[in-house]
Coordinates of C-alpha atoms in Angstrom, one line a residue:
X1 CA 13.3 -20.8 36.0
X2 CA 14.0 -20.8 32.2
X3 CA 13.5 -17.7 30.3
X4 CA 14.2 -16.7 26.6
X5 CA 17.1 -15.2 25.4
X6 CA 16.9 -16.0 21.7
X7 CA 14.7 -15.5 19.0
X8 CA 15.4 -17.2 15.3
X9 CA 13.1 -15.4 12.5
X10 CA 12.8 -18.1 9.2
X11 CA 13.5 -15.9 6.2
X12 CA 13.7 -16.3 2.7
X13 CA 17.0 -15.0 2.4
X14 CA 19.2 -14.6 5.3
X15 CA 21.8 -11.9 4.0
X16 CA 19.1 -9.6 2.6
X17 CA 17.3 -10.0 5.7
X18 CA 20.9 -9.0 7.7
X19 CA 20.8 -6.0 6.0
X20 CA 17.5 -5.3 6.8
X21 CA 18.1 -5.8 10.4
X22 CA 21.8 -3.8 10.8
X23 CA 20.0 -0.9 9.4
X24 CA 16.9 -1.4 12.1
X25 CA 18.6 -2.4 15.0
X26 CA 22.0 0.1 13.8
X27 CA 23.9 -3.0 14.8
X28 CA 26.2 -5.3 12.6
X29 CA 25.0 -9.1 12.4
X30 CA 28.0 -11.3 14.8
X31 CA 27.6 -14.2 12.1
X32 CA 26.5 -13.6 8.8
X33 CA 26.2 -16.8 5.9
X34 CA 23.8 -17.9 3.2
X35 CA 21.7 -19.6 5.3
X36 CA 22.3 -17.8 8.5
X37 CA 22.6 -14.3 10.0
X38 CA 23.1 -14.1 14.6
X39 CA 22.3 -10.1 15.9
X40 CA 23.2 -9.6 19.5
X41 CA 21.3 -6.4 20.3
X42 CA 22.1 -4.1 23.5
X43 CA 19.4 -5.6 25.7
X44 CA 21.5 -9.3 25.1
X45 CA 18.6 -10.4 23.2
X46 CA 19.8 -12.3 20.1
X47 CA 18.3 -12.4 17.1
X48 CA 18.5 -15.3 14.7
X49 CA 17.7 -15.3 10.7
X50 CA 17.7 -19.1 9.4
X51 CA 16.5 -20.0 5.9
X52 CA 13.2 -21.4 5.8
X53 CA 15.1 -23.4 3.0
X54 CA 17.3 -25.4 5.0
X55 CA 16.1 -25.3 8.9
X56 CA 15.6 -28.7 10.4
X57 CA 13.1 -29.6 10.8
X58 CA 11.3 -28.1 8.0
X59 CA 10.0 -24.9 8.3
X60 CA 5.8 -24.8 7.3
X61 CA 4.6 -21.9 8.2
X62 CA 5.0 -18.0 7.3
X63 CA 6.0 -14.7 9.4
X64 CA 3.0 -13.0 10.6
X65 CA 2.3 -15.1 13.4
X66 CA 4.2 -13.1 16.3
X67 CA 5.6 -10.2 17.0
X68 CA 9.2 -8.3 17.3
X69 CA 8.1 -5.6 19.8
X70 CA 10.6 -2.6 20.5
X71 CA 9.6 -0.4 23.5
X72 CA 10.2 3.2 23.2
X73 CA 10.4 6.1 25.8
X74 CA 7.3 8.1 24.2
X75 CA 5.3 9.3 21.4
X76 CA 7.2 11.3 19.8
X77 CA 9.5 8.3 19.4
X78 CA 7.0 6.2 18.0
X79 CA 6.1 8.9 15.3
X80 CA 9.5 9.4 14.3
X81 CA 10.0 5.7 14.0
X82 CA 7.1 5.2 12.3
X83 CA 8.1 7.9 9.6
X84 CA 11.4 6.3 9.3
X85 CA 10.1 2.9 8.8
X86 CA 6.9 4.0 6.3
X87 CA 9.6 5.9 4.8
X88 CA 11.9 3.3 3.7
X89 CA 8.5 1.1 1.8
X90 CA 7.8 -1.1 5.4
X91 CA 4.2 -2.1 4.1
X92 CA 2.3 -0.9 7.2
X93 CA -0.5 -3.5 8.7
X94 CA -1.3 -0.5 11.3
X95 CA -0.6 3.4 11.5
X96 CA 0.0 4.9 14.8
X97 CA -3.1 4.9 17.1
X98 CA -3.9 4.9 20.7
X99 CA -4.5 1.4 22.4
X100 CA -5.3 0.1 26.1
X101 CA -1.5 -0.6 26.5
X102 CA -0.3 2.7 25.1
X103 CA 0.7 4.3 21.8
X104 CA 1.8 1.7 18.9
X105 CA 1.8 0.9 15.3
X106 CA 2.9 -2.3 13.3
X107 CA 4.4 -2.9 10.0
X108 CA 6.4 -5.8 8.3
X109 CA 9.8 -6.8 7.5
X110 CA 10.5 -8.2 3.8
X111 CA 9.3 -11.6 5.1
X112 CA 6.0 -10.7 6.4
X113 CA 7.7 -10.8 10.2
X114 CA 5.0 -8.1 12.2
X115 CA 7.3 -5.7 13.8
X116 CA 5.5 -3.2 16.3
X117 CA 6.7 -0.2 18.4
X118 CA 5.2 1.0 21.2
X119 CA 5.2 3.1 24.1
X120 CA 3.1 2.7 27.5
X121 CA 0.3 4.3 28.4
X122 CA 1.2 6.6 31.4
X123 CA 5.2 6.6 31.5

């Protein structure tokens, strides 16, 4: 079976987007260039940041279209987050509200990337 391990985010501009990123995921980028930026986060999921100006083949489309989830323990993790995030000028697509699947809000990164935190319903 094949499974993802790698994620690759087009962005406008790869180092401003690194910093964005080290100070979300409290991680330093393992490569860092004009037109690229690699995170390896704790879970091993790696994170990629390519220029939509020079990935082959050409990039056409926008962020907004998927989701970076990050799970979290509980609610009061969520709200903190979310006051963090709302706090540093995240444009926020959706404060924190109940859902089916649990507790949750989304905002976006400088590229329009939807970035939601969550925690399940019942844990």
């Amino acid at each position: 079976m094949t499974h993802p391990d790698f994620i690759i985010l087009f962005v406008d501009n790869p180092l401003k987007s690194a910093d964005f990123y080290q100070s979300l995921f409290g991680v330093e980028p393992v490569e860092r260039s004009a037109t690229f930026a690699l995170f390896i986060v704790p879970t091993g999921l790696r994170v990629g940041l390519w220029s939509r100006h020079t990935a082959q083949p050409a990039v056409t489309s926008g962020g907004g279209g998927a989701e970076l989830c990050f799970k979290r323990e509980d609610e009061a993790d969520v709200e903190r987050i979310y006051a963090d995030w709302a706090g540093r000028g995240l444009r926020v697509l959706q404060t924190p509200v109940q859902m089916d699947f649990g507790y949750t809000f989304v905002v976006t990164d400088p590229d329009g990337h939807r970035l939601r935190v969550y925690s399940m319903a019942g844990q």
